[in-house]
mmCIF file of C-alpha atoms in Angstrom:
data_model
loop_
_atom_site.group_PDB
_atom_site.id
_atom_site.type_symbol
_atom_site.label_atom_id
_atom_site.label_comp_id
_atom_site.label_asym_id
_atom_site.label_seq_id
_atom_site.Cartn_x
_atom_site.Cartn_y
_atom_site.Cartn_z
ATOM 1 C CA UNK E 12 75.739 44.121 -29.909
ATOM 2 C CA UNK E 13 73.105 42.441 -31.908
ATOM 3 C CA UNK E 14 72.787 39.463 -29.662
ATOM 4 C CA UNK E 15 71.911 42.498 -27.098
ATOM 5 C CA UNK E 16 69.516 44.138 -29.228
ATOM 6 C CA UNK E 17 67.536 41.080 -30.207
ATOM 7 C CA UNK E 18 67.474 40.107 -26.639
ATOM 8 C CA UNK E 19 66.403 43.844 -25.909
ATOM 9 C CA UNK E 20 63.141 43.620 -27.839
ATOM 10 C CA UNK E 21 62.398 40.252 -26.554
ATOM 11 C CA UNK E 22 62.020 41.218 -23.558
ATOM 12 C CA UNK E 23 59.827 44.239 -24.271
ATOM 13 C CA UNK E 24 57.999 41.837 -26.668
ATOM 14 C CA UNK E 25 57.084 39.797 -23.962
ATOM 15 C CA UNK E 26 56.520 42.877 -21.374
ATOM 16 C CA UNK E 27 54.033 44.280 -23.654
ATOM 17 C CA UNK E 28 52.299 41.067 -24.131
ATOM 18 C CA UNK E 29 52.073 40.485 -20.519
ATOM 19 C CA UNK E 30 50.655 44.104 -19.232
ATOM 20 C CA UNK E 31 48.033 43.536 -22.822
ATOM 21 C CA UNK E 32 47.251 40.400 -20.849
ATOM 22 C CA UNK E 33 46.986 41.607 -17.716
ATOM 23 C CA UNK E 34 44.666 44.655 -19.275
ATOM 24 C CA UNK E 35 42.397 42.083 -20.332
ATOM 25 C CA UNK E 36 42.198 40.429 -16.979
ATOM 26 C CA UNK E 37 41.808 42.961 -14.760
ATOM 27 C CA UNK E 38 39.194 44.570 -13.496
ATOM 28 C CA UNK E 39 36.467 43.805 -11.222
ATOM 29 C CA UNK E 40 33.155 41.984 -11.826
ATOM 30 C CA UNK E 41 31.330 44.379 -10.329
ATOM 31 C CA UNK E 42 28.438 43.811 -7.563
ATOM 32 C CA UNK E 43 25.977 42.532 -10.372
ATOM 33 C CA UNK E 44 28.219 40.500 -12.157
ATOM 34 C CA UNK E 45 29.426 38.908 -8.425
ATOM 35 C CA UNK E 46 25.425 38.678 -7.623
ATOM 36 C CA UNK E 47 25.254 36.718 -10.554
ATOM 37 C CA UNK E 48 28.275 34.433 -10.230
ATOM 38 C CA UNK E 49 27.295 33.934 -6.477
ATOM 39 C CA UNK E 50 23.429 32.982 -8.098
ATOM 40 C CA UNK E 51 24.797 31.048 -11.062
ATOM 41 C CA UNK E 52 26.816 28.701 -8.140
ATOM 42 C CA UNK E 53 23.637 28.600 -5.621
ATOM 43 C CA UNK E 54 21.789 27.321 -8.773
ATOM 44 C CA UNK E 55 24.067 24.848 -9.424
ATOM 45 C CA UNK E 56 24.589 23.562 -6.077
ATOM 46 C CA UNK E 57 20.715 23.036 -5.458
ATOM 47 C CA UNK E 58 20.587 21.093 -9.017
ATOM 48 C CA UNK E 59 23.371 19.195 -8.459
ATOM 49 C CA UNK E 60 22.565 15.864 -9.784
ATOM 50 C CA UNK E 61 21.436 17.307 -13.017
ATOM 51 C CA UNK E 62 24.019 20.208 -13.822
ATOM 52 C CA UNK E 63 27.060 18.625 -12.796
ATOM 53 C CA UNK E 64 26.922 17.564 -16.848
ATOM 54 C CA UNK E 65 26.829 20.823 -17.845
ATOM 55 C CA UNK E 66 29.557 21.932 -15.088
ATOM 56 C CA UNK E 67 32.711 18.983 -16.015
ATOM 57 C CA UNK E 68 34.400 19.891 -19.448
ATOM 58 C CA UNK E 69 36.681 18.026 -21.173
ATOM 59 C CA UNK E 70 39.642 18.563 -23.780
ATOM 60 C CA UNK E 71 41.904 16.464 -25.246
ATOM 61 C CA UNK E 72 45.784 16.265 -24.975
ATOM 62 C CA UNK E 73 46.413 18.602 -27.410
ATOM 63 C CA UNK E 74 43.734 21.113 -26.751
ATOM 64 C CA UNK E 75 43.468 24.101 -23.876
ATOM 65 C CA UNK E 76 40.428 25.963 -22.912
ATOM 66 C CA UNK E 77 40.265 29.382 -22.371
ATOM 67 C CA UNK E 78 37.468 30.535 -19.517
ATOM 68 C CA UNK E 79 35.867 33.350 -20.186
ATOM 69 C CA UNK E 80 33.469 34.555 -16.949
ATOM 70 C CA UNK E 81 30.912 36.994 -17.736
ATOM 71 C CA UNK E 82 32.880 38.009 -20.676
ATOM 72 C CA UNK E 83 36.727 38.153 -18.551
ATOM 73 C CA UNK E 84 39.080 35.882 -18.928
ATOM 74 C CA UNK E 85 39.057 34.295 -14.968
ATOM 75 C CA UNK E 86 42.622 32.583 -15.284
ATOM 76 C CA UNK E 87 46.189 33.393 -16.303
ATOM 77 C CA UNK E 88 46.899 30.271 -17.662
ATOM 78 C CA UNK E 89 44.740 28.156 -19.862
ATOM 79 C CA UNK E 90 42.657 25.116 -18.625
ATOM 80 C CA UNK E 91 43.809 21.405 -19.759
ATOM 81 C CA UNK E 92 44.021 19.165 -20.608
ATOM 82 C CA UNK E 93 41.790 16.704 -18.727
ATOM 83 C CA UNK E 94 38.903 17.582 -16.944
ATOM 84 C CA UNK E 95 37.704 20.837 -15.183
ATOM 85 C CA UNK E 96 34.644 22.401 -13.700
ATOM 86 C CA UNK E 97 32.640 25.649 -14.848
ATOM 87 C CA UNK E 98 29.758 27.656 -13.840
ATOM 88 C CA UNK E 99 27.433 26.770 -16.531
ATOM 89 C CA UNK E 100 25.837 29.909 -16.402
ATOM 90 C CA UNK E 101 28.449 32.225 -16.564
ATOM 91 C CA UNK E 102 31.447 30.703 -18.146
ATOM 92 C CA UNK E 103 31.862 29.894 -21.700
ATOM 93 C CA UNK E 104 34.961 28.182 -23.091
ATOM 94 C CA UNK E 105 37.252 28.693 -26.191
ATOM 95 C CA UNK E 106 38.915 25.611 -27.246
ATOM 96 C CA UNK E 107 42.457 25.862 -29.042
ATOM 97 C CA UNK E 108 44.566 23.411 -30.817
ATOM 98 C CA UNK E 109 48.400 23.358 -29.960
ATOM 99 C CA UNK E 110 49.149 21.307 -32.872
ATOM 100 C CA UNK E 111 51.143 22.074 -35.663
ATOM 101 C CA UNK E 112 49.343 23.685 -38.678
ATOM 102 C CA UNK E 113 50.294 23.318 -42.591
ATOM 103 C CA UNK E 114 49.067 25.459 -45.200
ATOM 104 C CA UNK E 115 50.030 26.538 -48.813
ATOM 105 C CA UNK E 116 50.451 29.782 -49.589
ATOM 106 C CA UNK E 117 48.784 30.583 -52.797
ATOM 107 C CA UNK E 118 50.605 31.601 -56.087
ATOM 108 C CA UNK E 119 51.471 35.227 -55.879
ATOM 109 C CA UNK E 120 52.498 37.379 -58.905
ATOM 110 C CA UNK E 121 55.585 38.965 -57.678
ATOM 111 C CA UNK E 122 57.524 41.949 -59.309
ATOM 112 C CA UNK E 123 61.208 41.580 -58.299
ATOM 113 C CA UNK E 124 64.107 43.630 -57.863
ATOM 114 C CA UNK E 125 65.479 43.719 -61.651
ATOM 115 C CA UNK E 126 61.720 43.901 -62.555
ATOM 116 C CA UNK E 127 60.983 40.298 -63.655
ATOM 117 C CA UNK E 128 57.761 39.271 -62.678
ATOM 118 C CA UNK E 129 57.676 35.399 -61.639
ATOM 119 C CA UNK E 130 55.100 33.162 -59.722
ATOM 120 C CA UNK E 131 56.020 31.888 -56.297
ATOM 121 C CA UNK E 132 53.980 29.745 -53.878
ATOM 122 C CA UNK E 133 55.353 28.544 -50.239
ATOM 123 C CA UNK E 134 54.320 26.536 -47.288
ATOM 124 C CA UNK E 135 54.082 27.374 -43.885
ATOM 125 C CA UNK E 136 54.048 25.737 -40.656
ATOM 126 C CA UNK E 137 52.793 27.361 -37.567
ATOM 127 C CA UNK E 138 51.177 26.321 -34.209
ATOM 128 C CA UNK E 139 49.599 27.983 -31.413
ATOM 129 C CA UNK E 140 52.163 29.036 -28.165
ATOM 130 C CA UNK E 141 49.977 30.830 -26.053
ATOM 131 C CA UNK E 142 46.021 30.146 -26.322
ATOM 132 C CA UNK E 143 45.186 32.960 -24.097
ATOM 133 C CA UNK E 144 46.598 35.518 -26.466
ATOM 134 C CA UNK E 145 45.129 33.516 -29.649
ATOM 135 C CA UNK E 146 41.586 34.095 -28.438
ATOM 136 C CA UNK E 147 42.281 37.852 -27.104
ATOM 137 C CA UNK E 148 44.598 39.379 -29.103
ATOM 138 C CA UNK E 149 43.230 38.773 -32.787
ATOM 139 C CA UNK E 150 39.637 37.571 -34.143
ATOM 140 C CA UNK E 151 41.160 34.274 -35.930
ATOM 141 C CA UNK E 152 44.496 33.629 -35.503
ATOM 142 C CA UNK E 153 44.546 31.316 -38.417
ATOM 143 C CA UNK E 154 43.646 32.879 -40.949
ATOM 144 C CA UNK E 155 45.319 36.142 -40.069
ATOM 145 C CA UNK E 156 48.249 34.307 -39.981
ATOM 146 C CA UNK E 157 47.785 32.915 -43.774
ATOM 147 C CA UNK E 158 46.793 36.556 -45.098
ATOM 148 C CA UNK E 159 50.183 37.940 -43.570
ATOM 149 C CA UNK E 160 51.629 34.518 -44.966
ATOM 150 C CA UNK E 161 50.777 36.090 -48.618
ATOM 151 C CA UNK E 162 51.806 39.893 -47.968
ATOM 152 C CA UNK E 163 55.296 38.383 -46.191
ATOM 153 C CA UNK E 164 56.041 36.368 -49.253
ATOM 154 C CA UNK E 165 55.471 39.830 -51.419
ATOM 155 C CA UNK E 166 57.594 42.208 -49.458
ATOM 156 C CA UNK E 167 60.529 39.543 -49.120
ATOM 157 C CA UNK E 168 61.060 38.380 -52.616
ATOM 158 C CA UNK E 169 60.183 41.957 -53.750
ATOM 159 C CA UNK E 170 63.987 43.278 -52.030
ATOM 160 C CA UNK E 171 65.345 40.236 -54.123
ATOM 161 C CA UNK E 172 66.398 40.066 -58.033
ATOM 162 C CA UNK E 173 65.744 37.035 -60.137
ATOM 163 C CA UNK E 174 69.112 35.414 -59.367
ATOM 164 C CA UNK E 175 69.026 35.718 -55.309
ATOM 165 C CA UNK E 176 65.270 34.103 -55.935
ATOM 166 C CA UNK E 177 66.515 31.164 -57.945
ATOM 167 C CA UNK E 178 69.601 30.331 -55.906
ATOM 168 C CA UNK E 179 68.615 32.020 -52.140
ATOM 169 C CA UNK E 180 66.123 29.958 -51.124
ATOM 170 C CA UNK E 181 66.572 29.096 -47.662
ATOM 171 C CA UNK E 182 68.168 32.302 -47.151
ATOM 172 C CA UNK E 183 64.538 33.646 -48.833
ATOM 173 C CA UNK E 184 62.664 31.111 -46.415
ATOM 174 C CA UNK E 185 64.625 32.019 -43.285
ATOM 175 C CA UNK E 186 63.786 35.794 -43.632
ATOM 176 C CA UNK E 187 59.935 35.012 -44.371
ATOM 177 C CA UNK E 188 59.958 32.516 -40.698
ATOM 178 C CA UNK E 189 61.933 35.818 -38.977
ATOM 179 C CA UNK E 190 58.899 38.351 -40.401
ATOM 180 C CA UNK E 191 56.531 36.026 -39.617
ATOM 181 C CA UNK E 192 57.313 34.646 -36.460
ATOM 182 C CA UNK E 193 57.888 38.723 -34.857
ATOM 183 C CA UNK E 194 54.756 39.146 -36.622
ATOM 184 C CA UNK E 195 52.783 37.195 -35.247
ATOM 185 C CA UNK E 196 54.346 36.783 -31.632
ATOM 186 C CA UNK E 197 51.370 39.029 -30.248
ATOM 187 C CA UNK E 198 48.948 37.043 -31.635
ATOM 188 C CA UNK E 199 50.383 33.956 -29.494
ATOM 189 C CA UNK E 200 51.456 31.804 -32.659
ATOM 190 C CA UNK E 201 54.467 30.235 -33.520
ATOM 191 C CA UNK E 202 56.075 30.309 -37.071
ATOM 192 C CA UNK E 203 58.236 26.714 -37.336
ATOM 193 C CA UNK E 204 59.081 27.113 -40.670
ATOM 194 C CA UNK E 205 58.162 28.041 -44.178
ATOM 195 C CA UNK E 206 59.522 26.793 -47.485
ATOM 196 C CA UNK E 207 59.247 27.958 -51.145
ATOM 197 C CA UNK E 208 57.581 25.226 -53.286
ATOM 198 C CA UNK E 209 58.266 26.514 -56.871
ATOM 199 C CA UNK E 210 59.165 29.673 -58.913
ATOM 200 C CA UNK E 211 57.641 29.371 -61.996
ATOM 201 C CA UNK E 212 58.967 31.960 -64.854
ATOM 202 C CA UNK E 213 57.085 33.148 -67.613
ATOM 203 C CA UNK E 214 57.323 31.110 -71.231
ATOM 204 C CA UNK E 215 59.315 34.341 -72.941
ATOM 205 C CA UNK E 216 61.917 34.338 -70.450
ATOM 206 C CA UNK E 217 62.069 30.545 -70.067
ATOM 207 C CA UNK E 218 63.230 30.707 -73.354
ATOM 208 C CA UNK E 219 65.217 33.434 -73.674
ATOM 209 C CA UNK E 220 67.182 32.191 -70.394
ATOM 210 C CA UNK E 221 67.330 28.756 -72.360
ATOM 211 C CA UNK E 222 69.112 30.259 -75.754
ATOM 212 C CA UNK E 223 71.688 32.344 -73.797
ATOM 213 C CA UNK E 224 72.650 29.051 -71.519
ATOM 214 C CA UNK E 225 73.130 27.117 -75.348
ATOM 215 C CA UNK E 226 75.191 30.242 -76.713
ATOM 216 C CA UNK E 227 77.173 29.752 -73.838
ATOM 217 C CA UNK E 228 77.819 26.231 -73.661
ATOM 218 C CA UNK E 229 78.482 26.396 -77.948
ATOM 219 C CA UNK E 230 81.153 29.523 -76.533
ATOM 220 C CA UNK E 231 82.610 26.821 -74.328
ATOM 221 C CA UNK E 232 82.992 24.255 -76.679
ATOM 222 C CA UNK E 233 84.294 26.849 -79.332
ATOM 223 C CA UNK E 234 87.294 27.576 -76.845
ATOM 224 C CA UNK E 235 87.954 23.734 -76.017
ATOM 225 C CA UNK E 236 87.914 22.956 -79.410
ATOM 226 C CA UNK E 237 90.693 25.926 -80.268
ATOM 227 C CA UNK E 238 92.462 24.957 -77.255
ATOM 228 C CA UNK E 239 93.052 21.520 -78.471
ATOM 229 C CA UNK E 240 94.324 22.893 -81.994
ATOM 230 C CA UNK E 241 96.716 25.021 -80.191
ATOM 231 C CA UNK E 242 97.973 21.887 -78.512
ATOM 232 C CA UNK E 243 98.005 19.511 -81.299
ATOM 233 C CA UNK E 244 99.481 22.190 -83.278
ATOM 234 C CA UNK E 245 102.651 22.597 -80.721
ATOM 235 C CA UNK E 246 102.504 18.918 -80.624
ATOM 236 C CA UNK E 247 103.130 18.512 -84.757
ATOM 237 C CA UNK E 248 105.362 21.248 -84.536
ATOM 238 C CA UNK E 249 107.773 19.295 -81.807
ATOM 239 C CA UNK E 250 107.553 15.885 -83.617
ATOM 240 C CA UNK E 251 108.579 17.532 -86.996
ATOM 241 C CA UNK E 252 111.655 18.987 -85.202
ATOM 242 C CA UNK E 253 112.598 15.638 -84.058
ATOM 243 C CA UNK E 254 112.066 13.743 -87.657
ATOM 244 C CA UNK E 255 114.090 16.481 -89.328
ATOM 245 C CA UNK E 256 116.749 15.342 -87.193
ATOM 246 C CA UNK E 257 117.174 11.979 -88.171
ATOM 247 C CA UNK E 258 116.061 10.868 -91.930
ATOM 248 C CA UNK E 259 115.092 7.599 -90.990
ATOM 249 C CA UNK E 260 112.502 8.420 -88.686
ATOM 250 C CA UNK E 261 110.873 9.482 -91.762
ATOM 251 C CA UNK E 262 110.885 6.157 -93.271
ATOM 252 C CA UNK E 263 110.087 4.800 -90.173
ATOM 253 C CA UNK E 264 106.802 6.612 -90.122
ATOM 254 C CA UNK E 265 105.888 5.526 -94.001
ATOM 255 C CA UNK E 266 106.094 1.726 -92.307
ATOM 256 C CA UNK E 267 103.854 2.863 -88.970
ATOM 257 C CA UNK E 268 101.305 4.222 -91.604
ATOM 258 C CA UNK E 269 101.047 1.687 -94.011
ATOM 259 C CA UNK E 270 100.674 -0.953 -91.075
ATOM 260 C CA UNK E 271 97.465 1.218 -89.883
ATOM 261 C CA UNK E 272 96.026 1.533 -93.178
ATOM 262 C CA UNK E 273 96.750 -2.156 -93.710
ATOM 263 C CA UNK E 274 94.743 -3.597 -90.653
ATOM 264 C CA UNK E 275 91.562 -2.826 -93.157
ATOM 265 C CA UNK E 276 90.607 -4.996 -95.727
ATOM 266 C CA UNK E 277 90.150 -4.690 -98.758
ATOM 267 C CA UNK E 278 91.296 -1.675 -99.239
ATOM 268 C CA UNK E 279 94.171 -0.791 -102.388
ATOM 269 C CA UNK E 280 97.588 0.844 -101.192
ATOM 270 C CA UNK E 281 99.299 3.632 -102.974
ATOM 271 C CA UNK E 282 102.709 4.592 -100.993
ATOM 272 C CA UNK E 283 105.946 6.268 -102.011
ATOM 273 C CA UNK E 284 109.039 4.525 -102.289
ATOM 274 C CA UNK E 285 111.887 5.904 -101.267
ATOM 275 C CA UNK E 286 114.318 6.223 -103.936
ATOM 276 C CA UNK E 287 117.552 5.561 -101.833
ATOM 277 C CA UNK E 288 116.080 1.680 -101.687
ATOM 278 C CA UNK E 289 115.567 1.496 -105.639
ATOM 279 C CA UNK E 290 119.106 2.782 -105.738
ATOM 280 C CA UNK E 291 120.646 0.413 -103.581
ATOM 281 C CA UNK E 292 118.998 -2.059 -106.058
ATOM 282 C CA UNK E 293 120.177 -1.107 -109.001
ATOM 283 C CA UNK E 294 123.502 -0.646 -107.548
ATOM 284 C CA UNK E 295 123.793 -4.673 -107.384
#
């Protein structure tokens, strides 16, 4: 049902760009401004030798021209690239780059959700899909596009609390290229993508974010630490079972200590001596 809906509004996306189009090409010149184009080509055509410079244009690969005859746009589709021909005294030409554009979006001081105010910049990159439109539909497509850029970046990460802005941030960038790109569609640009560059947090809550991550990495360690007590403790308790069942385990743990304290040198031994040994001794 979505897939419908977005394909829905495509369509009347692109009907409404086409009858804006049309409504900017239609119409009739008129008998003056036909007088004039028929005069403009007599002119030429007498002068040949000398305004055939002024008639060839050229534009590069990535360039189109848009004609514009006595103020109307003459052509449905844009010129280039290569070489064409004009009336040189009625048509005037708008060059437009298709490349891709880059630009940074400024730092903007941006209130979010759970009212924490942080600094975000972004890039975005954009290029030109249908030149007629660029020219016709908006006075400069550029920087319109980087003024919405700024007010996009505002209205997005203002629906978002700190968290989603620290962690979501392709999920943040996707949603700015989606408002963007339907944004701009009438205006004959293409949004490619856009990127956050940094969040930058103020000093107070820097800090404040930095002494609750150490109280709860010290909480952490607090519980591994009592953890392994528990276990040693359980451990002790097991291997005193097993030397109160046999008396001679007991003596053979004096003999396991004494060896470990007696791998260090000089050191002086003090140990207890059993008194069933001394007994056996005086016995003989």
């Amino acid at each position: 049902m979505e897939m419908e809906d977005q394909v829905e509004s495509q369509r009347r996306k692109a009907a409404s760009k086409d009858n804006l189009i049309s409504e900017t090409r239609s119409g009739s010149l008129g008998c003056i401004g036909w007088f004039i184009v028929v005069l403009s080509g007599l002119f030429t055509f007498l002068l040949f030798p000398i305004t055939i410079w002024f008639c060839l244009k050229i534009v590069q690969e990535y360039e189109r021209a848009v004609i514009f005859r006595l103020g109307r746009i003459t052509d449905r589709k844009a010129k280039g690239p290569g070489i064409f021909f004009i009336l040189p005294c009625t048509d005037s030409i708008v060059k437009v780059d298709l490349r891709t554009v880059s630009f940074d979006i400024p730092p903007q001081e941006i209130l979010t959700k759970d009212s924490v105010t942080v600094c975000v910049d972004g890039v975005v990159y954009f290029r030109v899909s249908d030149p007629i439109a660029s020219v016709a539909n908006v006075t400069n497509a550029d920087f319109s596009t980087r003024l919405l850029a700024q007010t996009t970046l505002r209205n997005v990460l203002g629906t978002k609390n700190l968290a989603e802005v620290l962690s979501d941030r392709e999920g943040i960038s996707q949603s700015m290229q989606f408002n963007l790109d339907e944004a701009t569609d009438n205006w004959g640009i293409k949004v490619e993508r856009v990127e956050i560059k940094d969040v930058k947090l103020p000093v107070q809550l820097q800090r404040a974010m930095a002494a609750e991550a150490e109280a709860a990495r010290e909480a952490r360690a607090k519980v591994i630490a009592a953890e392994g007590e528990m276990n040693a403790s359980r451990a002790l308790k097991e291997a005193s079972l097993v030397i109160a069942e046999s008396p001679s385990a007991l003596q053979l743990r004096y003999l396991q200590t004494l060896n470990t304290i007696a791998a260090e040198k000089n050191s002086t031994i003090i140990f207890p001596l059993p008194m069933d040994v001394i007994s056996h001794f005086i016995k003989k």
